[in-house]
PDB file of C-alpha atoms and ligand atoms in Angstrom:
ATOM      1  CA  UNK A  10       8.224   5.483 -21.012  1.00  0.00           C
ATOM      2  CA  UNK A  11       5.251   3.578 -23.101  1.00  0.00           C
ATOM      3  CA  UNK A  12       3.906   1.744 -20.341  1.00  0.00           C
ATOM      4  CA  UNK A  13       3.379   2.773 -17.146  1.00  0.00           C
ATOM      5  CA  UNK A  14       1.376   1.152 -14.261  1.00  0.00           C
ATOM      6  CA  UNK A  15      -1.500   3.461 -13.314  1.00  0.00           C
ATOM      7  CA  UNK A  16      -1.607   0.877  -9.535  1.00  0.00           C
ATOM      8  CA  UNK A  17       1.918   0.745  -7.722  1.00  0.00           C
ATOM      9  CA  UNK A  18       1.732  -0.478  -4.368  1.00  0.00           C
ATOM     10  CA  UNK A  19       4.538  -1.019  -1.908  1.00  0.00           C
ATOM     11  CA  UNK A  20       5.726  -3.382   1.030  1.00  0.00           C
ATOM     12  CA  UNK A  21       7.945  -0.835   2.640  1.00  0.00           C
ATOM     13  CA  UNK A  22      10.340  -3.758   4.071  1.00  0.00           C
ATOM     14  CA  UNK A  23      13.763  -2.978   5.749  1.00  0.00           C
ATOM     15  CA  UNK A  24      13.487  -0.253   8.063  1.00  0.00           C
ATOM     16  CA  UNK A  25      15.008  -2.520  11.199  1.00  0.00           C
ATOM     17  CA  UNK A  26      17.696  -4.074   9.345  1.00  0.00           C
ATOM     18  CA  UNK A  27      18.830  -0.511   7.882  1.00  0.00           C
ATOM     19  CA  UNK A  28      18.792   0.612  11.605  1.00  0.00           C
ATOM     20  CA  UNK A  29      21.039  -2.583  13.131  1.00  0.00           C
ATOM     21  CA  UNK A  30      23.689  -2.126   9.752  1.00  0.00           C
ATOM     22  CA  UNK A  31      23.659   1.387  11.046  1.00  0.00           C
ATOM     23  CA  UNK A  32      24.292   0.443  14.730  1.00  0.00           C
ATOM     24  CA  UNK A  33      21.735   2.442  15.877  1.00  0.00           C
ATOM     25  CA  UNK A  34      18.476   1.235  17.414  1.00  0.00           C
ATOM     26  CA  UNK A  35      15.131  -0.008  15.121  1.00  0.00           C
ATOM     27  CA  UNK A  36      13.018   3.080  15.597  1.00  0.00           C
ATOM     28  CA  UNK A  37      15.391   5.506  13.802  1.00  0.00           C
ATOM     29  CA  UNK A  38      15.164   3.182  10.719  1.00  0.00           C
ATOM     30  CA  UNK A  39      11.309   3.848  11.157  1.00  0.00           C
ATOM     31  CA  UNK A  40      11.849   7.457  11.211  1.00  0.00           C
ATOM     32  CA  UNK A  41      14.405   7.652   7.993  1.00  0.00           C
ATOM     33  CA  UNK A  42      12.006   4.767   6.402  1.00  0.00           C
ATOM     34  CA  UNK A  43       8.905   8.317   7.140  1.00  0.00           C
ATOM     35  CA  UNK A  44      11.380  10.222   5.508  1.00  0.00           C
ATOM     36  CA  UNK A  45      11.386   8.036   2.748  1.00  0.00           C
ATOM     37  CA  UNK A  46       7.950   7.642   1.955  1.00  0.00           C
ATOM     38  CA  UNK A  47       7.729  11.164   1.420  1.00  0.00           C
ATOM     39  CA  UNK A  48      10.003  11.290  -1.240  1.00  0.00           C
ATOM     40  CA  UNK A  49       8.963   8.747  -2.744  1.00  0.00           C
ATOM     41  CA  UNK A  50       5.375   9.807  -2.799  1.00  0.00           C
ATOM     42  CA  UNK A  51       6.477  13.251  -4.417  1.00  0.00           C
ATOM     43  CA  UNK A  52       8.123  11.465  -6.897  1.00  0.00           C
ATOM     44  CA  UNK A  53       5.099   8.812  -7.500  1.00  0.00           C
ATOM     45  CA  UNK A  54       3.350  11.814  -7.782  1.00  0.00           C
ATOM     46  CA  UNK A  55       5.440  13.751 -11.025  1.00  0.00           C
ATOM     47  CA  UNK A  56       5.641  10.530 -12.742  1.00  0.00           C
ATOM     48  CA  UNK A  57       1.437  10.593 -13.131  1.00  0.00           C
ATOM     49  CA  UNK A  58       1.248   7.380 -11.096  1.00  0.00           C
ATOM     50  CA  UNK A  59      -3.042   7.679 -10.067  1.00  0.00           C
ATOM     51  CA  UNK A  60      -2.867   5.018  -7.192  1.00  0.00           C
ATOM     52  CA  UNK A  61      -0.147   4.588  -4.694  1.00  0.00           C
ATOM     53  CA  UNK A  62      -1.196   1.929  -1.897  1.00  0.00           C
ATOM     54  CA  UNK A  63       1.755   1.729   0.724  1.00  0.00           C
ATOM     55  CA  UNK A  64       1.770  -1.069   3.431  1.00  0.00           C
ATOM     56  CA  UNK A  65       2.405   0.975   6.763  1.00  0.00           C
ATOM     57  CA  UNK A  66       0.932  -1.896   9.419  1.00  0.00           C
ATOM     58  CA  UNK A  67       0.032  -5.126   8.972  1.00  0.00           C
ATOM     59  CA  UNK A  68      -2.531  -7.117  11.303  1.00  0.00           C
ATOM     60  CA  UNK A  69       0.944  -8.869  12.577  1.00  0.00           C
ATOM     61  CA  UNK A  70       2.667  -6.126  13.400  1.00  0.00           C
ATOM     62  CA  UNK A  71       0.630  -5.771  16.623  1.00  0.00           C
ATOM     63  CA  UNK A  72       3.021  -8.843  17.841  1.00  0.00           C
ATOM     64  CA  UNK A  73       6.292  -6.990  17.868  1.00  0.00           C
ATOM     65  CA  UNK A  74       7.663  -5.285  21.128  1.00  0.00           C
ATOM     66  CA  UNK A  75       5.370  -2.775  22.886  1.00  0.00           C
ATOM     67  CA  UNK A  76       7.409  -0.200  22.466  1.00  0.00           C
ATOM     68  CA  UNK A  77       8.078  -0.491  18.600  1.00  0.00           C
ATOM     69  CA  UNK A  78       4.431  -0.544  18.455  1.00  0.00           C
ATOM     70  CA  UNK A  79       3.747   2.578  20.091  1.00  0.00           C
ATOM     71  CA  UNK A  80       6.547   3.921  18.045  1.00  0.00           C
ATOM     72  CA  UNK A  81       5.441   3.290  14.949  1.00  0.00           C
ATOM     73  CA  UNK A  82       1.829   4.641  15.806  1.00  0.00           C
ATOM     74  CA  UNK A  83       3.412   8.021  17.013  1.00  0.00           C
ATOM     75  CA  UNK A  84       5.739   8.496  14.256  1.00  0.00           C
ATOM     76  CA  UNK A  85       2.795   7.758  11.877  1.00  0.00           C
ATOM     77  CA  UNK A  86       0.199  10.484  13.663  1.00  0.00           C
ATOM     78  CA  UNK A  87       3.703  12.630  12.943  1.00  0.00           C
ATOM     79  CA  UNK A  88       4.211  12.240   9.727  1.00  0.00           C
ATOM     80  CA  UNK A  89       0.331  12.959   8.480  1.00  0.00           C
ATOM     81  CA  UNK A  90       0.801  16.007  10.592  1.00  0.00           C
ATOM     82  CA  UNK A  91       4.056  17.080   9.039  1.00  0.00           C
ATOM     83  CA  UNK A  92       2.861  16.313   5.465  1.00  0.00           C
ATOM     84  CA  UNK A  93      -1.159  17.723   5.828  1.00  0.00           C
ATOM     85  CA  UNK A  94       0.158  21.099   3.469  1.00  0.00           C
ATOM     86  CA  UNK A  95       2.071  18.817   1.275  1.00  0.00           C
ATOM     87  CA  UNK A  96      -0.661  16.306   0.822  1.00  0.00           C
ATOM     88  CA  UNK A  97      -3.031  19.456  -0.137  1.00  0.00           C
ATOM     89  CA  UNK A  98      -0.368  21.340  -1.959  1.00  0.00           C
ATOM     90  CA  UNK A  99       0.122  18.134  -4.291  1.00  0.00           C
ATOM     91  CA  UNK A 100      -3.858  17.629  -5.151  1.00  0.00           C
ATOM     92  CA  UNK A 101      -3.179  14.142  -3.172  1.00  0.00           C
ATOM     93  CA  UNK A 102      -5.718  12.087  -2.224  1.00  0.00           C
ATOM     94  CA  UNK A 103      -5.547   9.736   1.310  1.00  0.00           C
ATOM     95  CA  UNK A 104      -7.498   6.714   1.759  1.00  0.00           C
ATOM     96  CA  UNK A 105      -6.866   3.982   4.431  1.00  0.00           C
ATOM     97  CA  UNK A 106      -7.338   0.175   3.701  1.00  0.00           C
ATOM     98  CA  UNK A 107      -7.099  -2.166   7.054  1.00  0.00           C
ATOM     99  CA  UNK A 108      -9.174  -1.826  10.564  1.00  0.00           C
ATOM    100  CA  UNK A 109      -9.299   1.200  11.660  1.00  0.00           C
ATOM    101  CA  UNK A 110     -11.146   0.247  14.782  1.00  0.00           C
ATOM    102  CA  UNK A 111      -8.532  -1.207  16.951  1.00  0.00           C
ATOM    103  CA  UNK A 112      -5.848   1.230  16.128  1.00  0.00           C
ATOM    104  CA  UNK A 113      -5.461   4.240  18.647  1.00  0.00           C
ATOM    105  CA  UNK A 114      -7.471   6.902  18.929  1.00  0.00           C
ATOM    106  CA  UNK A 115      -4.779   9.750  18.009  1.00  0.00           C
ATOM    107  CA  UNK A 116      -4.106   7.772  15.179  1.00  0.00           C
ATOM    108  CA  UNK A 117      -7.888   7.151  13.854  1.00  0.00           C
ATOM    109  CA  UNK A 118      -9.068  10.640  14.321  1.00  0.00           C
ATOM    110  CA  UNK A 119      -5.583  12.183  12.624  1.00  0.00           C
ATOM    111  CA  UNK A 120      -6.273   9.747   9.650  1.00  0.00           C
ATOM    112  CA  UNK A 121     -10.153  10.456   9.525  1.00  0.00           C
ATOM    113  CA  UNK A 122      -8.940  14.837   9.482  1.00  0.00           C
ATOM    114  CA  UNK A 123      -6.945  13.775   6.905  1.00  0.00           C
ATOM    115  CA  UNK A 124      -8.866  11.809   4.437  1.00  0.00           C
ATOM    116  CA  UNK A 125     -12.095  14.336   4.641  1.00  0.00           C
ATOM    117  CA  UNK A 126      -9.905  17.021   3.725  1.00  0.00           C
ATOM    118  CA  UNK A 127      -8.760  15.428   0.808  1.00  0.00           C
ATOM    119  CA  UNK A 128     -11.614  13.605  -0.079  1.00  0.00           C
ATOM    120  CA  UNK A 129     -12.227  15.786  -3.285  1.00  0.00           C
ATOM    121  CA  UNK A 130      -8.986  16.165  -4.271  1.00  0.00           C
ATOM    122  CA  UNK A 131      -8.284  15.025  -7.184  1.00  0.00           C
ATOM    123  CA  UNK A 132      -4.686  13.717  -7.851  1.00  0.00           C
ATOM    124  CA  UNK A 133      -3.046  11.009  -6.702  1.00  0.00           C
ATOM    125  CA  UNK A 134      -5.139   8.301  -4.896  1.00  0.00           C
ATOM    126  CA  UNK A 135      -2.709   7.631  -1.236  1.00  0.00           C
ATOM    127  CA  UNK A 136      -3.663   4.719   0.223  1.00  0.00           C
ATOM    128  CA  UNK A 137      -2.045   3.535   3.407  1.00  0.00           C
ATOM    129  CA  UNK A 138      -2.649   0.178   4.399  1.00  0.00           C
ATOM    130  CA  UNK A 139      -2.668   0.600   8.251  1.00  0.00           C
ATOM    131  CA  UNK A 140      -3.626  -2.378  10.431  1.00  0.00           C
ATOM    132  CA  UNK A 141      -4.243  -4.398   7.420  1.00  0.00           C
ATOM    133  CA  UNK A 142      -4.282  -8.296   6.418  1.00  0.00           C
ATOM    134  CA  UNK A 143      -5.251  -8.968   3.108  1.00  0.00           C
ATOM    135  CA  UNK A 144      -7.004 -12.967   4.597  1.00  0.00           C
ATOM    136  CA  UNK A 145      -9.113 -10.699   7.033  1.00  0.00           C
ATOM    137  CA  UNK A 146     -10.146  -7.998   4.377  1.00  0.00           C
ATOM    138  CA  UNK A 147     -11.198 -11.099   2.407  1.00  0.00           C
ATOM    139  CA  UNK A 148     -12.722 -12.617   5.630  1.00  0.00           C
ATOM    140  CA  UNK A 149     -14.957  -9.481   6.137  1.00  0.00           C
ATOM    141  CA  UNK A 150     -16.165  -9.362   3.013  1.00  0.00           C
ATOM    142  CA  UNK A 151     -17.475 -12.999   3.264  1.00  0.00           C
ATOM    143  CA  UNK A 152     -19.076 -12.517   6.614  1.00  0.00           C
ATOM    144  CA  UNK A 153     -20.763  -8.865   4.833  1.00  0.00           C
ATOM    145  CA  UNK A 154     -21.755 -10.726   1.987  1.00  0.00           C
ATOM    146  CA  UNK A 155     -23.104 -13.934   3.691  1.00  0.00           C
ATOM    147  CA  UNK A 156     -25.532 -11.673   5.914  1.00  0.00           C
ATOM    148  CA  UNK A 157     -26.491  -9.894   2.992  1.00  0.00           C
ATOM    149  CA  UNK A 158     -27.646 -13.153   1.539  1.00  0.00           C
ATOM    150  CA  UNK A 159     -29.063 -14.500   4.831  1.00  0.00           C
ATOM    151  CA  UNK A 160     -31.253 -11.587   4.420  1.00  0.00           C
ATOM    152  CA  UNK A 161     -32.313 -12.147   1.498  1.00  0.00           C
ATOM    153  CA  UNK A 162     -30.443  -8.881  -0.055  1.00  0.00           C
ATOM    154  CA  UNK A 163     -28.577 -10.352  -2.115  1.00  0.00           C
ATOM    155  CA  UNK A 164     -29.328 -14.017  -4.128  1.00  0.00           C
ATOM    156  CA  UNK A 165     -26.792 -16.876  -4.023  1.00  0.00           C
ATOM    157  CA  UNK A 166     -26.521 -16.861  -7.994  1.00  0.00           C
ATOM    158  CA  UNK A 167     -25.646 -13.332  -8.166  1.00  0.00           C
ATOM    159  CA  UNK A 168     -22.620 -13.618  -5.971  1.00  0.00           C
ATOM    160  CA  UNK A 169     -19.881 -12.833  -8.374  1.00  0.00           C
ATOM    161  CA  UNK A 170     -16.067 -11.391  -8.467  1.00  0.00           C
ATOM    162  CA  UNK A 171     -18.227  -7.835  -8.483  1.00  0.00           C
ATOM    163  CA  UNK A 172     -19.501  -8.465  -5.558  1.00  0.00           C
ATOM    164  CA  UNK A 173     -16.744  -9.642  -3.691  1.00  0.00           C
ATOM    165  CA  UNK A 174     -14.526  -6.352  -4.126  1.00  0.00           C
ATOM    166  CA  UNK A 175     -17.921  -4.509  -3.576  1.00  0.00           C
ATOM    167  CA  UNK A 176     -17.152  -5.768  -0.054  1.00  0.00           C
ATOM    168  CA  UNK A 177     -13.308  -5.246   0.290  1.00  0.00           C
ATOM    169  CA  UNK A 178     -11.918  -2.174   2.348  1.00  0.00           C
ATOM    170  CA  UNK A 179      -9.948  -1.950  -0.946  1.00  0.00           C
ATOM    171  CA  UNK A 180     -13.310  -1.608  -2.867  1.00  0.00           C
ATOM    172  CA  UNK A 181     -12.254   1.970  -4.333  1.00  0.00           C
ATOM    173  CA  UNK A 182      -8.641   1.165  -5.913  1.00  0.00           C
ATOM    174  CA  UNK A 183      -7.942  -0.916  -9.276  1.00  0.00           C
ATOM    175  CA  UNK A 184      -6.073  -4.211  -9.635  1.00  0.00           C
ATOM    176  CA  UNK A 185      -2.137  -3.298  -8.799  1.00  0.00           C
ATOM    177  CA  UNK A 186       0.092  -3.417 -11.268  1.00  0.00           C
ATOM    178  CA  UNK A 187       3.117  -3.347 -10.178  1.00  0.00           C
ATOM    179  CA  UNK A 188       3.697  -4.358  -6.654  1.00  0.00           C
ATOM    180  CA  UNK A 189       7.623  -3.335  -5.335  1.00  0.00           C
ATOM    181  CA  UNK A 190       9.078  -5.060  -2.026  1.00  0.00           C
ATOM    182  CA  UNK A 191      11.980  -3.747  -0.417  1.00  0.00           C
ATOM    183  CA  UNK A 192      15.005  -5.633   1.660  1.00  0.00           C
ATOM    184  CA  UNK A 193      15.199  -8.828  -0.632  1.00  0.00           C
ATOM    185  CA  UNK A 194      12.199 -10.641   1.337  1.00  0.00           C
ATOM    186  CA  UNK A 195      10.735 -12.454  -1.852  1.00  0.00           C
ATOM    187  CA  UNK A 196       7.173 -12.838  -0.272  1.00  0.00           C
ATOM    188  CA  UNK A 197       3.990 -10.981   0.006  1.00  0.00           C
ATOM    189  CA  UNK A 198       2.996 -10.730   3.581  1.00  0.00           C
ATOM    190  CA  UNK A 199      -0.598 -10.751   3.439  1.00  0.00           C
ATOM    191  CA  UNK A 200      -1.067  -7.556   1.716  1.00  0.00           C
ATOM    192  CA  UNK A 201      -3.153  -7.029  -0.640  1.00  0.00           C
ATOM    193  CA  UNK A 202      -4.162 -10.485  -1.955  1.00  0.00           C
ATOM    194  CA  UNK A 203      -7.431  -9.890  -4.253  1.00  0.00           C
ATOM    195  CA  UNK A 204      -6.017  -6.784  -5.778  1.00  0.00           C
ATOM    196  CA  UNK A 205      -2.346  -8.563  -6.684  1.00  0.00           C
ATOM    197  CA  UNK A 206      -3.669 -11.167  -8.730  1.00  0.00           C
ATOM    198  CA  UNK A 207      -2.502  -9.886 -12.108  1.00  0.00           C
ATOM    199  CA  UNK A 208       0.527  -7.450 -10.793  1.00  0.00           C
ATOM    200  CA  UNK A 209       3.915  -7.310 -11.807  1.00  0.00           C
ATOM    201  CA  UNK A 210       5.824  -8.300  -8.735  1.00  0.00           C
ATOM    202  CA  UNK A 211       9.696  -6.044  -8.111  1.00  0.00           C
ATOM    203  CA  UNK A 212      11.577  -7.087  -4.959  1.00  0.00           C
ATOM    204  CA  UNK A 213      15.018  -4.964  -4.691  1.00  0.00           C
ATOM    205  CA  UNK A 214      17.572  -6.173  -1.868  1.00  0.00           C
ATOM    206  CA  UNK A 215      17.395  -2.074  -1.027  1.00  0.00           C
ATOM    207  CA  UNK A 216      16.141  -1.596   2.634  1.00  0.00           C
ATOM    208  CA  UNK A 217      13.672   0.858   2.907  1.00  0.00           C
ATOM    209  CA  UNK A 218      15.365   3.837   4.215  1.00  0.00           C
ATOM    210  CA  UNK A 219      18.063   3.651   1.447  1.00  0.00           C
ATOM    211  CA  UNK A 220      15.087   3.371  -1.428  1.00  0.00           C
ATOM    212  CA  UNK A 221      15.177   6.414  -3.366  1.00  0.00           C
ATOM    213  CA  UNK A 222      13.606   8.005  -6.242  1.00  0.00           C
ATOM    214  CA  UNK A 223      15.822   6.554  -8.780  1.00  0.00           C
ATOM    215  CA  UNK A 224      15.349   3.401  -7.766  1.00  0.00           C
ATOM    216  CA  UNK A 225      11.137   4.028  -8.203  1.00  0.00           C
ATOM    217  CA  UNK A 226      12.380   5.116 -11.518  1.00  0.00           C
ATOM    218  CA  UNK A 227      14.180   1.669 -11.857  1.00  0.00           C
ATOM    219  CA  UNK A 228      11.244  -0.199 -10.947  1.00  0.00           C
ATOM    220  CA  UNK A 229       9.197   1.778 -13.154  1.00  0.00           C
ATOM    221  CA  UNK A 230      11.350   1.376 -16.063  1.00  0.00           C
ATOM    222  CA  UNK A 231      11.258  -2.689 -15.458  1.00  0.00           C
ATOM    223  CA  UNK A 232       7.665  -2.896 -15.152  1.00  0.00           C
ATOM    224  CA  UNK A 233       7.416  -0.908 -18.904  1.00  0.00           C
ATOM    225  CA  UNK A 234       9.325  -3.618 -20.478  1.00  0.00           C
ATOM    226  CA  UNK A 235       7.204  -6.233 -19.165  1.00  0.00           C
ATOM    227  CA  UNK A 236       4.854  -8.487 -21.511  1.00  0.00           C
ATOM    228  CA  UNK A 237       1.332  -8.516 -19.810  1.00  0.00           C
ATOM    229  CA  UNK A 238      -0.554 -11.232 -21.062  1.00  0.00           C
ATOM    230  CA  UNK A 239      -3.708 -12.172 -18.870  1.00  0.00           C
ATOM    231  CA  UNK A 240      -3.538 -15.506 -19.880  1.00  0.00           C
ATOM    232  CA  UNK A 241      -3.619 -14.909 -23.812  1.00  0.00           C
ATOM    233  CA  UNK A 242      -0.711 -15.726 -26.200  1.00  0.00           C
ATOM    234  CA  UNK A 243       1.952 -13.272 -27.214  1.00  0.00           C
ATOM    235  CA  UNK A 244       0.131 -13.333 -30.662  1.00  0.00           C
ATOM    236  CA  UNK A 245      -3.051 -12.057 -29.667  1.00  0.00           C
ATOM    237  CA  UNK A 246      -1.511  -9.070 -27.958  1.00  0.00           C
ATOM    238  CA  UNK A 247      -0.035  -7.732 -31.197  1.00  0.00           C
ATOM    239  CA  UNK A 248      -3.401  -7.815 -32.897  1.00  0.00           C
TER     240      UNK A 248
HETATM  241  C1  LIG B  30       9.190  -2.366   7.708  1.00  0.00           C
HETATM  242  O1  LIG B  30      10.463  -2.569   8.225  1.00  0.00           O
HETATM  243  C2  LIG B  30       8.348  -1.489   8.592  1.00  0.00           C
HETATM  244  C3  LIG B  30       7.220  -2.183   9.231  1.00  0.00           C
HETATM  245  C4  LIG B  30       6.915  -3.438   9.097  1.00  0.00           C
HETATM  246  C5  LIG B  30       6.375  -1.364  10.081  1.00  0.00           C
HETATM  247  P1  LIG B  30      10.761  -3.695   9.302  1.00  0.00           P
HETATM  248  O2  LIG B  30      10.607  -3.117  10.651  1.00  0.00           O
HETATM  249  O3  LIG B  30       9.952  -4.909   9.035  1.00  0.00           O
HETATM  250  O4  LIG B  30      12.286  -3.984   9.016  1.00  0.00           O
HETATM  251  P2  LIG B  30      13.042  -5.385   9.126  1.00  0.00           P
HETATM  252  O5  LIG B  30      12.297  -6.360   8.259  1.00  0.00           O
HETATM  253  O6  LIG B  30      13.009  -5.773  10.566  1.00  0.00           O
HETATM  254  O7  LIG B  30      14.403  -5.099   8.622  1.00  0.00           O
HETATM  255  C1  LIG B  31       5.310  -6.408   5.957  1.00  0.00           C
HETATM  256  O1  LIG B  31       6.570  -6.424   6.486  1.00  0.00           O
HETATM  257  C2  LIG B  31       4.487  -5.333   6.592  1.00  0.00           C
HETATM  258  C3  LIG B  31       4.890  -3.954   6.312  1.00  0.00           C
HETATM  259  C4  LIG B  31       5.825  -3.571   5.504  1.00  0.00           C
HETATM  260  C5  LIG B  31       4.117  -2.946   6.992  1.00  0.00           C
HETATM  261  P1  LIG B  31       7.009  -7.416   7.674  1.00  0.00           P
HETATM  262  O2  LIG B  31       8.416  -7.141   7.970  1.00  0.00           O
HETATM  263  O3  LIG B  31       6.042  -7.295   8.794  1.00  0.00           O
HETATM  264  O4  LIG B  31       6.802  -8.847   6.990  1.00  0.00           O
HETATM  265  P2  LIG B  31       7.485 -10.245   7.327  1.00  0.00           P
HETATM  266  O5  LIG B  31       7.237 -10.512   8.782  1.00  0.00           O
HETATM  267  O6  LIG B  31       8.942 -10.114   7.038  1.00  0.00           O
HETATM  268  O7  LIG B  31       6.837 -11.234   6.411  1.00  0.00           O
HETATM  269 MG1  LIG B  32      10.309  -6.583   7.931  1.00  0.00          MG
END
């Protein structure tokens, strides 16, 4: 494959109706959707991708049931449990994009173990957008940048684009370029709107917990016959 995108991130979508085609209740599609992401990030990581970002929680996810809440959070302090040896084993990588404040404490200080462990690893970049909404991340960095101004640390005229992901939670991770939605939504959600500008958008009717490696192949093999232009003519990309 000539072309492949070094930035894949993922809206994991599906997991509930997998579960109710299934006739079994929404958290086991959570669980097999876990199961999921694990293959898929083993297979992410033999195909040389350098940054997987996966969208775990969004802001709005806090206003579904109680219960699926708490479910999710356990299944998630789980699963980075379960996979510490395999994150290490692999030379992975974990970051966290979103606000970790308001999430719970198992999950915060499991995440935090995690990501110093890894932090000088250095294969794959796994980010996991947890408790994340790409108009707050934006938000924050306004509010970040606007003190820094007040204060007379940074001038008006030297605001720029730099400065702006400077700010971002997703300061550390390059534009995506290819961004893959499961379940046949057609939308983005609210993830990751600075760093999407330029990506190569994939939506599969596959739920979730059916996604499988060949279908990251799939996507992978679309997105290398894609024509990138940035705005130039086909022309001036041959030269
Ligand atoms: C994605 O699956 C998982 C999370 C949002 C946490 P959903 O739970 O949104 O599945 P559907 O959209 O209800 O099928
Ligand atoms: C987006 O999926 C969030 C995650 C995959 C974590 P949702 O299922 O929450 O998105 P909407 O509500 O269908 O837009
Ligand atoms: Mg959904």
């Amino acid at each position: 494959m000539n072309k492949k995108p070094k930035h894949v991130a993922i809206i994991m979508d599906g997991n509930g109706r997998w579960a109710q085609k299934h006739g079994k209740k929404r958290f086991l599609g959570h669980k097999k959707g876990a199961k999921v992401v694990k293959e898929i990030v083993e297979e992410a990581t033999k195909n040389e991708i350098e940054f997987l970002t996966l969208f775990a929680f969004s802001t709005d996810n806090w206003s579904r049931p109680k219960d699926e809440v708490n479910l999710l959070m356990k299944l998630l302090v789980g699963s980075l449990k379960n996979e510490f040896k395999r994150i290490i084993d692999n030379n992975i990588r974990l970051c966290s994009i979103g606000n970790l404040d308001t999430l719970p404490d198992l999950v915060k200080d499991e995440l935090m173990f995690v990501v110093e462990k890894t932090k000088t690893n250095s294969g794959m970049v796994l980010t996991l957008a947890l408790n994340y909404g790409g108009k707050e991340e934006i938000v924050n960095a306004l509010k970040s940048i606007s003190n820094k101004v007040k204060n007379s640390i940074i001038s008006p005229q030297d605001v720029d684009e730099f400065t702006l992901i400077e700010h971002l939670y997703s300061k550390n991770l390059p534009p995506v370029d290819l961004l893959i939605r499961t379940s046949g939504e057609e939308r983005i959600s609210n993830f990751l709107l600075w760093h999407i500008a330029y990506a190569e958008l994939y939506f599969t009717r596959t739920l979730w917990p059916d996604f499988n490696k060949k279908d990251l192949e799939k996507a992978l093999l679309n997105y290398s016959k894609r024509e990138r232009r940035f705005g130039k003519t086909r022309e001036q990309l041959d030269v």
